GROMACS .gro file of C-alpha atoms in nm:
model
  138
    1MET     CA    1  10.888   8.852  13.178
    2ALA     CA    2  10.877   8.668  12.848
    3VAL     CA    3  10.643   8.774  12.565
    4THR     CA    4  10.432   8.464  12.496
    5GLY     CA    5  10.109   8.347  12.330
    6LEU     CA    6   9.966   8.560  12.051
    7GLU     CA    7  10.191   8.849  12.147
    8GLY     CA    8  10.494   8.622  12.113
    9LEU     CA    9  10.371   8.502  11.773
   10ALA     CA   10  10.310   8.861  11.658
   11LEU     CA   11  10.657   8.957  11.772
   12LEU     CA   12  10.808   8.663  11.581
   13VAL     CA   13  10.622   8.753  11.258
   14GLY     CA   14  10.716   9.122  11.304
   15ARG     CA   15  11.080   9.033  11.367
   16VAL     CA   16  11.097   8.810  11.059
   17LEU     CA   17  10.927   9.066  10.839
   18PHE     CA   18  11.130   9.361  10.967
   19GLY     CA   19  11.464   9.181  10.998
   20GLY     CA   20  11.415   8.991  10.672
   21VAL     CA   21  11.357   9.304  10.470
   22ILE     CA   22  11.655   9.474  10.636
   23ALA     CA   23  11.881   9.174  10.570
   24PHE     CA   24  11.757   9.150  10.211
   25THR     CA   25  11.836   9.518  10.163
   26GLY     CA   26  12.187   9.448  10.283
   27LEU     CA   27  12.219   9.152  10.047
   28ASN     CA   28  12.116   9.386   9.770
   29HIS     CA   29  12.429   9.594   9.846
   30PHE     CA   30  12.632   9.291   9.731
   31MET     CA   31  12.411   9.213   9.430
   32GLN     CA   32  12.399   9.574   9.306
   33THR     CA   33  12.743   9.690   9.427
   34GLU     CA   34  12.846   9.884   9.117
   35GLN     CA   35  12.517  10.072   9.084
   36MET     CA   36  12.509  10.156   9.453
   37THR     CA   37  12.877  10.256   9.446
   38GLY     CA   38  12.801  10.503   9.165
   39TYR     CA   39  12.511  10.652   9.365
   40ALA     CA   40  12.724  10.674   9.680
   41ARG     CA   41  13.002  10.844   9.482
   42HIS     CA   42  12.743  11.090   9.341
   43LYS     CA   43  12.632  11.171   9.696
   44GLY     CA   44  12.989  11.235   9.805
   45VAL     CA   45  13.052  10.929  10.018
   46PRO     CA   46  13.428  10.880  10.083
   47ALA     CA   47  13.544  10.530   9.972
   48PRO     CA   48  13.200  10.462   9.820
   49LYS     CA   49  13.254  10.092   9.733
   50LEU     CA   50  13.380  10.016  10.079
   51GLY     CA   51  13.086  10.205  10.225
   52VAL     CA   52  12.838  10.008  10.012
   53LEU     CA   53  12.990   9.674  10.113
   54ALA     CA   54  13.031   9.763  10.478
   55SER     CA   55  12.677   9.896  10.507
   56GLY     CA   56  12.545   9.586  10.332
   57LEU     CA   57  12.718   9.365  10.589
   58PHE     CA   58  12.589   9.594  10.865
   59LEU     CA   59  12.232   9.553  10.742
   60ILE     CA   60  12.259   9.175  10.700
   61LEU     CA   61  12.394   9.132  11.051
   62GLY     CA   62  12.143   9.371  11.199
   63GLY     CA   63  11.853   9.204  11.020
   64PHE     CA   64  11.955   8.859  11.136
   65SER     CA   65  12.014   8.990  11.487
   66VAL     CA   66  11.651   9.100  11.507
   67MET     CA   67  11.515   8.790  11.336
   68LEU     CA   68  11.705   8.544  11.553
   69GLY     CA   69  11.707   8.732  11.884
   70VAL     CA   70  12.085   8.747  11.903
   71PHE     CA   71  12.175   9.081  12.062
   72PRO     CA   72  11.850   9.225  11.921
   73SER     CA   73  11.873   9.559  12.099
   74LEU     CA   74  12.225   9.617  11.966
   75GLY     CA   75  12.121   9.508  11.613
   76ALA     CA   76  11.807   9.727  11.621
   77VAL     CA   77  11.996  10.036  11.742
   78ALA     CA   78  12.255   9.979  11.468
   79ILE     CA   79  11.984   9.952  11.207
   80ALA     CA   80  11.818  10.271  11.333
   81GLY     CA   81  12.146  10.457  11.324
   82PHE     CA   82  12.216  10.342  10.969
   83LEU     CA   83  11.867  10.436  10.854
   84ILE     CA   84  11.886  10.788  10.998
   85VAL     CA   85  12.228  10.853  10.849
   86ALA     CA   86  12.119  10.711  10.512
   87ALA     CA   87  11.802  10.925  10.517
   88VAL     CA   88  11.999  11.243  10.566
   89MET     CA   89  12.285  11.157  10.326
   90PHE     CA   90  12.099  10.991  10.040
   91HIS     CA   91  11.744  11.121  10.055
   92ASP     CA   92  11.809  11.492  10.100
   93PHE     CA   93  11.476  11.608   9.949
   94TRP     CA   94  11.554  11.965  10.052
   95ALA     CA   95  11.857  11.976   9.818
   96VAL     CA   96  11.729  11.815   9.498
   97PRO     CA   97  11.545  11.962   9.202
   98GLU     CA   98  11.174  12.010   9.251
   99ASP     CA   99  11.078  11.718   9.025
  100GLN     CA  100  11.272  11.482   9.254
  101GLN     CA  101  11.161  11.621   9.590
  102GLN     CA  102  10.852  11.403   9.637
  103THR     CA  103  11.035  11.078   9.566
  104GLU     CA  104  11.326  11.172   9.794
  105MET     CA  105  11.090  11.287  10.070
  106THR     CA  106  10.904  10.956  10.052
  107GLN     CA  107  11.232  10.765  10.080
  108PHE     CA  108  11.349  10.992  10.362
  109LEU     CA  109  11.026  10.936  10.559
  110LYS     CA  110  11.040  10.563  10.494
  111ASN     CA  111  11.386  10.545  10.645
  112ILE     CA  112  11.286  10.757  10.946
  113CYS     CA  113  10.976  10.541  11.001
  114LEU     CA  114  11.180  10.222  10.985
  115ALA     CA  115  11.434  10.371  11.225
  116GLY     CA  116  11.146  10.432  11.464
  117GLY     CA  117  11.037  10.073  11.432
  118ALA     CA  118  11.392   9.959  11.496
  119LEU     CA  119  11.401  10.165  11.815
  120VAL     CA  120  11.077  10.002  11.931
  121ILE     CA  121  11.238   9.664  11.875
  122ALA     CA  122  11.544   9.786  12.069
  123ALA     CA  123  11.319   9.886  12.357
  124VAL     CA  124  11.174   9.535  12.390
  125GLY     CA  125  11.503   9.365  12.303
  126SER     CA  126  11.603   9.320  12.665
  127GLN     CA  127  11.299   9.103  12.736
  128GLU     CA  128  11.305   8.730  12.678
  129TRP     CA  129  11.140   8.643  12.344
  130VAL     CA  130  10.972   8.315  12.260
  131TYR     CA  131  11.088   8.163  11.932
  132SER     CA  132  11.428   8.327  11.974
  133LEU     CA  133  11.785   8.237  12.057
  134ASN     CA  134  11.764   8.499  12.337
  135VAL     CA  135  12.131   8.604  12.336
  136MET     CA  136  12.120   8.941  12.510
  137LEU     CA  137  12.372   9.204  12.623
  138PHE     CA  138  12.182   9.258  12.949
   0.00000   0.00000   0.00000
């Protein structure tokens, strides 16, 4: 059954806000490539520049997937996976000096919270959405 009316409008606004921020974050990987590559290198990522560019593309595609309703479950699961991996690799609050722990914990929890939101989107991604291209896997 399709989500319509105010629920459909709320889903559209939520998709645009969530997917838009995710896609912008991915775009930022291309606008800040050198800075992000340095940070990825510092965190021990193999092939850090390739990782930054690939993850940026991943986030852009995932964000647009959710916004447009094109394979939204797949895009949302991919976003959730990325966010969980990034939380553990880049925001390891348990392994940084005490003066950095609060900042890293906040970033870690933000990523985990967004991953949870992405999984909620994935759960409703198999339903028909109003204001969507509705290209689904199943």
